[in-house]
Amino acid sequence: MMIISLQSYRSYKTSRDGVNWDLSEAVPRLPGETHVADKEVIYICPFNGPIKGRVYITNYRLYLRSLETDSALILDVPLGVISRIEKMGGATSRGENSYGLDITCKDMRNLRFALKQEGHSRRDMFEILTRHAFPLAHSLPIFAFLNEEKFNVDGWMVYNPVEEYRRQGLPNHHWRITFINKCYELCDTYPSLLVVPYRASDEDLRRVATFRSRNRIPVLSWIHPENKTVIVRCSQPLVGMSGKRNKDDEKYLDVIRETNRQISKLTIYDARPNVNAVANKATGGGYESDDAYHNAELFFLDIHNIHVMRESLKKVKDIVYPNVEESHWLSSLESTHWLEHIKLVLTGAIQVADKVSSGKSSVLVHCSDGWDRTAQLTSLAMLMLDSFYRSIEGFEILVQKEWISFGHKFASRIGHGDKNHADADRSPIFLQFIDCVWQMSKQFPTAFEFNEQFLITILDHLYSCRFGTFLYNCESARERQKVTERTVSLWSLINSNKDRFKNPFYTKEINRVLYPVASMRHLELWVNYYIRWNPRIKQQQPNPVEQRYLELLALRDEYIKRLEELQLANSAKLSDPSTSPSSPSQMMPHVQTHF
Amino acid sequence: MLGKGVVGGGGGTKAPKPSFVSYVRPEEIHTNEKEVTEKEVTLHLLPGEQLLCEASTVLKYVQEDSCQRGIYGKLVCTDFKIAFLGDDESALDNDETQFKNKVIGENDITLHCVDQIYGVFDEKKKTLFGQLKKYPEKLIIHCKDLRVFHFCLRYTKEEEVKRIVSGIIHHTQAPKLLKRLFLFSYAAAARNSTATHPKNHTVMFETLQDWCWELERTKGNMKYKAVRVNEGYQVSERLPEYFVVPTPLPEEDVPRFQGHGIPMWCWSCHNGCALLKMSALPKEQDDAVLQVQKSFLDGVYKTIHRPPYEIVKTEDLSSSFLSLQDIQTAHSKFKQLFLIDNSTEFWDTDIKWFSLLESSSWLDIIRRCLKKAIEITECLEAQNMNVLLLEENASDLCCLISSLVQVMMDPHCRTRVGFQSLVQKEWIMGGHCFLDRCNHLRQSDKEEHQRQLSLPLTQSKSSPKRGFFREETDHLIKNLLGKRISKLINSSDELQDNFREFYDSWHSKPTDYHGLLLPHIEGPEIKVWAQRYLRWIPEAQILGGGRVATMSKLLEMMEEVQSLQEKIDERHHGQVALQAEASSLLRASARLSSLFPFALLQRHSSKPVLPTSGWKALGDEEDLAKREDESVDLGDL
């Protein structure tokens, strides 16, 4: 029997991470989260077999606790992670546990529940889950708008474009900040604040916009602090079948080239494979031809489109969930092409970073619309070039800037609250970027302030809909919805609890360019993310080297403290034998001299 | 950073297409001739080592940033090694030279390390052997430790080319007499005087006492005894002089079949169960002889199989496990993946890396070795059974499996001294035929197939992981595995069930590093041992990265803690001790490469390595690849 109660329990106890625990049932509850239903089910665990449990559904999560005495199993799944809910088995189904629900999740797992055939219990559960997992289809708000969590840090304050550009030394003699897009009238998918060449007038920008797909004109992403070469991003030029040209666009690119007083050509990296760029002419797009852009050199980076990436990730899931392919693991892994795609993305970013770092020329990056592959390339190149982005806050700023503000279509790519699981717009582009970052952190284990948990937390909340950070496709939409006022930022959660996300081995190094080795010999499947649901494959956590290091750190701190005390005792005796060594006024100066 | 004696196409302006035919033009040589003589390095000979032949003006190629530069000098061959004497040392800074091998230099190849020699004739690479009619322009040496050397002989005098090439071929390929191995002349010349500290030394298992200690250490002396029946090798030359057998076994049984059919003790578990090995009795057709063998074995088995007190499980490694041929075939395929001639080859093979790796089956063999060792560990630890490993001579797979089991079960074997003692006990005293397996005497190609058995041992590093389940759920897993039929575990085989239960249960608990240690054996967990196999490949080098980066942080911290501790002691004792010298390794460690300490061929620039080969066909995804990212037409805007 399904109990549907619309009133929520009121007996809360707030725990450290802001999650309330419902005392009567010991079910975690966020402020603003309301109980919807609970029900006894059989959870068909792919690893340990069927387990009887009680499932609690709220407007935020699905929570299951085992009812069996010998099992401590708990499932805690935000509804946002659900991509598809299917009924399995029909009225005629025989066999134990063959009638129920199969839930496909966006985070590489499926959940299966067996239910009794009598009393519409499956229909009820299906309807409740569908309603709350896909609120958009039911004119319900996404949970982030109901979330009443409070943190002592405001994550929305992390990114301030003016400050970030100032950190980069902008504006300067060659680059200015323009407010031409203040109300998103130039380009509705760009941020309101843009950095453009000083010599290009707002009128020039408007004319260039007519020649760039969705008006996404070339604007500055990053400037090298010394050689002043820049990374500029945009969308493809609207060349079309007839091979149209646009003098303003050509001139604009030349202006960009000249900003660092280099005589060399501007390097254009088109993220697409050559054939795709050519094919895009048929739909009005294309690429910068040699004839039109004399002072530019174009390279294709052969990175495939969102559809290829989506299928590739599907194949990864096929070989890791629920069972890890045993006999031909390596060739199966190869046949997913996932790491091959990672390799190409990293290779492209290395090329961008190397071109800029060597000071040879400025770089312009685009793909088709400049919000998927382009974001991957610019943000990874910036991560390689600028050590600031390897800190926790720096990385948050990087994501906020290159992905969120520049209109990576999170809503379409992830499908927040949307029931159309087969939507061709969905694609794991941001996951692929995070995977690339993980590969880099694996190769340079001391270069990043954040740990693996940080990256996994970002990915978990990419889907969870608990925070407003990744909602909507672009800044203008977010502004219309007043996201920063009405929702909490993911960075609030992370920054108020930073220690959990810190890499103890982090060694801050300024001005060090990191070039990962984009070879299959070093690329690995991110087991702790993609295969984390399988208890057999669970990686050692924390790893023994890290554990030892933390122990030593603690020991060092203890020794420093003891040494201090000894020093105090000694110097107190030496300086004035009559004074008590425990006098605090005497202690302080010594402590300071010691450090 | 290019040294004076260095010539070549590197430079950085425009990288030539990487290939081993990118020669340096002769005129470049002449401009530098003067410095060559200045920079020449003297040959360092070990005691008893003799120079056999030499050639000058040989160019050694150095792979760097996907182009090659050349260093030239003298190529020599001694009765111990092939050595190149060039100006390469200039490339090393002081911090690195600390980690130089004092016996074998960076440009030394011991004769026994040579795997294959190739000659390049008119840009074609051919294997060199026997008498040559024509001498190559270039010599490529593939080493057993996976280094690859390229020597250009184009500017060397013809006479010298002939002498050095045939010299090298002869001394690395011709069959050798045992007594002519270099170590004998070395040992005669260098009187060894190394006194080992009695407490902290490797147990050699050359005396009865050593075996008694080992019995005592593992508390095996209740049921097993060390015997001197083979003293002076009276019974068999194959066996060590002293070894350990079950106490009830009459010593007279040992000589019956020259030591065959005798259970030899390897190690005792804390619960009293023992790991034993036995070489099989000779195969006989005659019924009468078989009858004799059978009753002999029955008697022998009774010494270790006395139900219900003691049960033995026999593991026949000759018939139910990997064959030596499997291992050899896999290894020769596997090593080819790392013997890389140039950058182009590296990137060409990169795209199909995983399938190449899989087709070598090396990692699968490693996995099967580990799995077998875990199975045996389970018998010893969980089922309280003695395990008897059976093999034809008990000197190949027996050594491999028994030492793996001990590494997993006995923390002492994970210390340096303990590990050395283990190798001494199981491999050296265990009679592993190193001479044949490594073909040190260059007998014939037939013997080659038996090589490389010792490698799986060194590859299989244990990687204990912390469990997923909490301890209290342990019995749950047992329940599930024992009673319910989970969809995952459809094996009806009881042995498999026992293994799974044992394996899963261990991995579900927190790891005690000083206790039993089981490696993970799932596909994604068995990886290439990069530090060993990739160590000479410049493209695979991560500058300032890799695991060494965290290790050096750890060492730094240990040093800091140590010095603090010393300071505290000083204060306590009120005396000022000498300031400990800060280790200079650690000071210089900020930018070690991932291949440290092997990569003396450190890349000089910080340029990134870029893949040079393109994209592999997507196959069935071709349709998707052609689609547009967005379904909206651009014309709509």
Short mmCIF file of N, CA and C in Angstrom, two decimals, chain B residues 459-549:
data_model
loop_
_atom_site.label_atom_id
_atom_site.label_comp_id
_atom_site.label_asym_id
_atom_site.label_seq_id
_atom_site.Cartn_x
_atom_site.Cartn_y
_atom_site.Cartn_z
N GLN B 459 56.11 -7.77 -12.08
CA GLN B 459 55.07 -6.88 -12.57
C GLN B 459 53.89 -6.80 -11.61
N SER B 460 53.63 -7.91 -10.96
CA SER B 460 52.37 -7.96 -10.24
C SER B 460 52.47 -7.28 -8.90
N LYS B 461 52.40 -5.99 -8.94
CA LYS B 461 52.43 -5.27 -7.68
C LYS B 461 51.05 -5.34 -7.04
N SER B 462 51.05 -5.55 -5.81
CA SER B 462 49.77 -5.59 -5.12
C SER B 462 49.21 -4.19 -4.98
N SER B 463 47.95 -4.08 -5.25
CA SER B 463 47.37 -2.75 -5.06
C SER B 463 46.14 -2.88 -4.18
N PRO B 464 46.35 -2.91 -2.92
CA PRO B 464 45.21 -3.11 -2.04
C PRO B 464 44.31 -1.89 -2.05
N LYS B 465 43.08 -2.15 -2.04
CA LYS B 465 42.14 -1.05 -2.06
C LYS B 465 41.23 -1.16 -0.86
N ARG B 466 40.77 -0.04 -0.45
CA ARG B 466 39.86 -0.07 0.68
C ARG B 466 38.47 -0.47 0.21
N GLY B 467 37.78 -1.16 1.04
CA GLY B 467 36.50 -1.75 0.62
C GLY B 467 35.36 -0.76 0.52
N PHE B 468 34.34 -1.22 -0.08
CA PHE B 468 33.16 -0.39 -0.31
C PHE B 468 32.17 -0.58 0.83
N PHE B 469 32.02 -1.83 1.23
CA PHE B 469 31.08 -2.11 2.30
C PHE B 469 31.73 -1.88 3.65
N ARG B 470 30.93 -1.59 4.59
CA ARG B 470 31.45 -1.51 5.93
C ARG B 470 31.60 -2.92 6.49
N GLU B 471 32.39 -3.00 7.49
CA GLU B 471 32.73 -4.32 8.01
C GLU B 471 31.51 -5.16 8.38
N GLU B 472 30.52 -4.49 8.98
CA GLU B 472 29.37 -5.26 9.47
C GLU B 472 28.57 -5.91 8.34
N THR B 473 28.78 -5.41 7.13
CA THR B 473 28.03 -6.00 6.04
C THR B 473 28.74 -7.22 5.46
N ASP B 474 29.86 -7.51 6.04
CA ASP B 474 30.65 -8.62 5.54
C ASP B 474 29.86 -9.93 5.50
N HIS B 475 29.18 -10.21 6.60
CA HIS B 475 28.45 -11.47 6.64
C HIS B 475 27.27 -11.47 5.68
N LEU B 476 26.84 -10.27 5.34
CA LEU B 476 25.77 -10.17 4.35
C LEU B 476 26.23 -10.72 3.01
N ILE B 477 27.42 -10.29 2.64
CA ILE B 477 27.94 -10.75 1.35
C ILE B 477 28.08 -12.26 1.36
N LYS B 478 28.55 -12.76 2.49
CA LYS B 478 28.70 -14.21 2.61
C LYS B 478 27.35 -14.88 2.41
N ASN B 479 26.36 -14.33 3.07
CA ASN B 479 25.01 -14.87 2.95
C ASN B 479 24.54 -14.88 1.51
N LEU B 480 24.73 -13.72 0.90
CA LEU B 480 24.25 -13.58 -0.46
C LEU B 480 24.92 -14.56 -1.39
N LEU B 481 26.21 -14.66 -1.20
CA LEU B 481 26.96 -15.53 -2.10
C LEU B 481 26.67 -16.98 -1.81
N GLY B 482 26.45 -17.27 -0.55
CA GLY B 482 26.26 -18.66 -0.19
C GLY B 482 24.85 -19.15 -0.50
N LYS B 483 23.84 -18.34 -0.22
CA LYS B 483 22.48 -18.85 -0.30
C LYS B 483 21.74 -18.42 -1.56
N ARG B 484 21.77 -17.12 -1.79
CA ARG B 484 20.99 -16.66 -2.92
C ARG B 484 21.78 -16.80 -4.20
N ILE B 485 21.05 -16.92 -5.27
CA ILE B 485 21.76 -16.96 -6.53
C ILE B 485 21.68 -15.59 -7.17
N SER B 486 22.72 -14.87 -7.01
CA SER B 486 22.75 -13.53 -7.57
C SER B 486 22.96 -13.65 -9.07
N LYS B 487 22.48 -12.64 -9.78
CA LYS B 487 22.59 -12.71 -11.24
C LYS B 487 24.03 -12.60 -11.71
N LEU B 488 24.82 -11.96 -10.87
CA LEU B 488 26.22 -11.78 -11.25
C LEU B 488 26.99 -13.07 -11.15
N ILE B 489 26.71 -13.76 -10.10
CA ILE B 489 27.52 -14.94 -9.80
C ILE B 489 26.77 -16.17 -10.25
N ASN B 490 27.02 -16.58 -11.47
CA ASN B 490 26.28 -17.72 -11.95
C ASN B 490 27.16 -18.97 -12.02
N SER B 491 28.32 -18.86 -11.39
CA SER B 491 29.22 -20.01 -11.43
C SER B 491 28.72 -21.06 -10.45
N SER B 492 28.60 -22.26 -10.95
CA SER B 492 28.13 -23.32 -10.08
C SER B 492 29.32 -23.99 -9.38
N ASP B 493 30.47 -23.70 -9.90
CA ASP B 493 31.67 -24.31 -9.36
C ASP B 493 31.91 -23.85 -7.91
N GLU B 494 32.04 -24.79 -7.06
CA GLU B 494 32.21 -24.46 -5.65
C GLU B 494 33.51 -23.70 -5.40
N LEU B 495 34.51 -24.12 -6.13
CA LEU B 495 35.82 -23.48 -5.97
C LEU B 495 35.72 -22.00 -6.30
N GLN B 496 35.04 -21.71 -7.41
CA GLN B 496 34.86 -20.33 -7.82
C GLN B 496 34.11 -19.55 -6.74
N ASP B 497 33.10 -20.19 -6.16
CA ASP B 497 32.32 -19.54 -5.12
C ASP B 497 33.19 -19.21 -3.92
N ASN B 498 34.00 -20.20 -3.54
CA ASN B 498 34.89 -19.98 -2.41
C ASN B 498 35.85 -18.83 -2.68
N PHE B 499 36.37 -18.86 -3.89
CA PHE B 499 37.31 -17.82 -4.28
C PHE B 499 36.65 -16.46 -4.22
N ARG B 500 35.47 -16.34 -4.84
CA ARG B 500 34.73 -15.08 -4.88
C ARG B 500 34.43 -14.56 -3.48
N GLU B 501 33.96 -15.49 -2.66
CA GLU B 501 33.58 -15.10 -1.31
C GLU B 501 34.79 -14.55 -0.56
N PHE B 502 35.88 -15.26 -0.68
CA PHE B 502 37.11 -14.87 -0.01
C PHE B 502 37.60 -13.52 -0.52
N TYR B 503 37.62 -13.40 -1.84
CA TYR B 503 38.12 -12.20 -2.50
C TYR B 503 37.24 -10.99 -2.18
N ASP B 504 35.94 -11.16 -2.36
CA ASP B 504 35.02 -10.04 -2.10
C ASP B 504 35.03 -9.65 -0.63
N SER B 505 35.08 -10.65 0.22
CA SER B 505 35.04 -10.35 1.63
C SER B 505 36.30 -9.59 2.06
N TRP B 506 37.44 -10.01 1.52
CA TRP B 506 38.67 -9.29 1.88
C TRP B 506 38.59 -7.85 1.41
N HIS B 507 38.11 -7.66 0.18
CA HIS B 507 38.07 -6.31 -0.37
C HIS B 507 36.99 -5.45 0.26
N SER B 508 36.09 -6.07 0.99
CA SER B 508 35.05 -5.27 1.61
C SER B 508 35.51 -4.72 2.96
N LYS B 509 36.65 -5.15 3.40
CA LYS B 509 37.13 -4.67 4.71
C LYS B 509 38.27 -3.67 4.54
N PRO B 510 38.49 -2.87 5.55
CA PRO B 510 39.64 -1.94 5.46
C PRO B 510 40.94 -2.73 5.39
N THR B 511 41.88 -2.17 4.67
CA THR B 511 43.13 -2.89 4.45
C THR B 511 44.09 -2.74 5.62
N ASP B 512 44.65 -3.86 6.01
CA ASP B 512 45.75 -3.82 6.96
C ASP B 512 47.01 -4.11 6.16
N TYR B 513 47.83 -3.08 6.01
CA TYR B 513 48.99 -3.24 5.15
C TYR B 513 50.04 -4.17 5.71
N HIS B 514 49.87 -4.52 6.98
CA HIS B 514 50.83 -5.43 7.57
C HIS B 514 50.27 -6.82 7.69
N GLY B 515 49.20 -7.06 6.98
CA GLY B 515 48.61 -8.39 7.01
C GLY B 515 48.47 -8.95 5.61
N LEU B 516 47.42 -9.72 5.46
CA LEU B 516 47.14 -10.30 4.15
C LEU B 516 46.83 -9.18 3.16
N LEU B 517 47.37 -9.31 1.97
CA LEU B 517 47.18 -8.27 0.95
C LEU B 517 46.76 -8.94 -0.35
N LEU B 518 45.56 -8.61 -0.81
CA LEU B 518 45.11 -9.20 -2.07
C LEU B 518 45.01 -8.11 -3.13
N PRO B 519 45.57 -8.36 -4.29
CA PRO B 519 45.44 -7.36 -5.35
C PRO B 519 44.07 -7.42 -5.98
N HIS B 520 43.65 -6.33 -6.61
CA HIS B 520 42.44 -6.33 -7.42
C HIS B 520 42.75 -6.98 -8.75
N ILE B 521 41.86 -7.80 -9.24
CA ILE B 521 42.18 -8.46 -10.51
C ILE B 521 41.15 -8.21 -11.60
N GLU B 522 40.27 -7.22 -11.39
CA GLU B 522 39.32 -6.89 -12.44
C GLU B 522 40.06 -6.21 -13.60
N GLY B 523 39.46 -6.33 -14.78
CA GLY B 523 40.07 -5.77 -15.99
C GLY B 523 40.65 -4.37 -15.83
N PRO B 524 39.85 -3.41 -15.39
CA PRO B 524 40.36 -2.03 -15.34
C PRO B 524 41.48 -1.85 -14.32
N GLU B 525 41.64 -2.80 -13.42
CA GLU B 525 42.63 -2.63 -12.35
C GLU B 525 44.02 -3.12 -12.75
N ILE B 526 44.08 -3.97 -13.75
CA ILE B 526 45.38 -4.49 -14.15
C ILE B 526 45.92 -3.59 -15.26
N LYS B 527 46.96 -2.85 -14.90
CA LYS B 527 47.45 -1.85 -15.83
C LYS B 527 48.92 -2.11 -16.18
N VAL B 528 49.34 -1.48 -17.23
CA VAL B 528 50.75 -1.57 -17.61
C VAL B 528 51.60 -0.88 -16.55
N TRP B 529 52.67 -1.51 -16.17
CA TRP B 529 53.59 -0.96 -15.19
C TRP B 529 54.44 0.10 -15.90
N ALA B 530 53.90 1.30 -15.91
CA ALA B 530 54.48 2.36 -16.73
C ALA B 530 55.92 2.68 -16.35
N GLN B 531 56.18 2.71 -15.06
CA GLN B 531 57.51 3.08 -14.61
C GLN B 531 58.60 2.17 -15.19
N ARG B 532 58.24 0.91 -15.41
CA ARG B 532 59.21 0.00 -15.97
C ARG B 532 59.20 0.02 -17.50
N TYR B 533 57.99 -0.09 -18.05
CA TYR B 533 57.93 -0.32 -19.48
C TYR B 533 58.05 0.94 -20.33
N LEU B 534 57.66 2.07 -19.77
CA LEU B 534 57.71 3.29 -20.59
C LEU B 534 58.95 4.12 -20.28
N ARG B 535 59.82 3.60 -19.44
CA ARG B 535 60.85 4.49 -18.88
C ARG B 535 61.83 5.04 -19.89
N TRP B 536 61.99 4.41 -21.05
CA TRP B 536 62.98 4.95 -21.99
C TRP B 536 62.32 5.70 -23.14
N ILE B 537 61.02 5.86 -23.09
CA ILE B 537 60.34 6.45 -24.25
C ILE B 537 60.08 7.94 -23.99
N PRO B 538 60.81 8.81 -24.68
CA PRO B 538 60.68 10.24 -24.36
C PRO B 538 59.27 10.78 -24.56
N GLU B 539 58.54 10.26 -25.53
CA GLU B 539 57.17 10.74 -25.78
C GLU B 539 56.26 10.47 -24.58
N ALA B 540 56.60 9.44 -23.82
CA ALA B 540 55.72 9.05 -22.72
C ALA B 540 56.08 9.75 -21.43
N GLN B 541 57.00 10.67 -21.53
CA GLN B 541 57.49 11.32 -20.33
C GLN B 541 56.63 12.52 -19.93
N ILE B 542 56.19 12.53 -18.68
CA ILE B 542 55.42 13.68 -18.20
C ILE B 542 56.37 14.53 -17.36
N LEU B 543 56.70 15.69 -17.88
CA LEU B 543 57.65 16.54 -17.16
C LEU B 543 57.02 17.12 -15.90
N GLY B 544 57.66 16.87 -14.77
CA GLY B 544 57.14 17.41 -13.52
C GLY B 544 55.89 16.70 -13.04
N GLY B 545 55.60 15.55 -13.63
CA GLY B 545 54.37 14.86 -13.23
C GLY B 545 54.60 13.40 -12.91
N GLY B 546 53.53 12.67 -12.93
CA GLY B 546 53.59 11.25 -12.63
C GLY B 546 53.60 10.99 -11.14
N ARG B 547 53.64 9.73 -10.80
CA ARG B 547 53.55 9.37 -9.39
C ARG B 547 54.75 9.84 -8.58
N VAL B 548 55.86 10.06 -9.28
CA VAL B 548 57.05 10.50 -8.56
C VAL B 548 56.81 11.86 -7.91
N ALA B 549 55.90 12.64 -8.49
CA ALA B 549 55.62 13.96 -7.93
C ALA B 549 55.06 13.85 -6.52
#
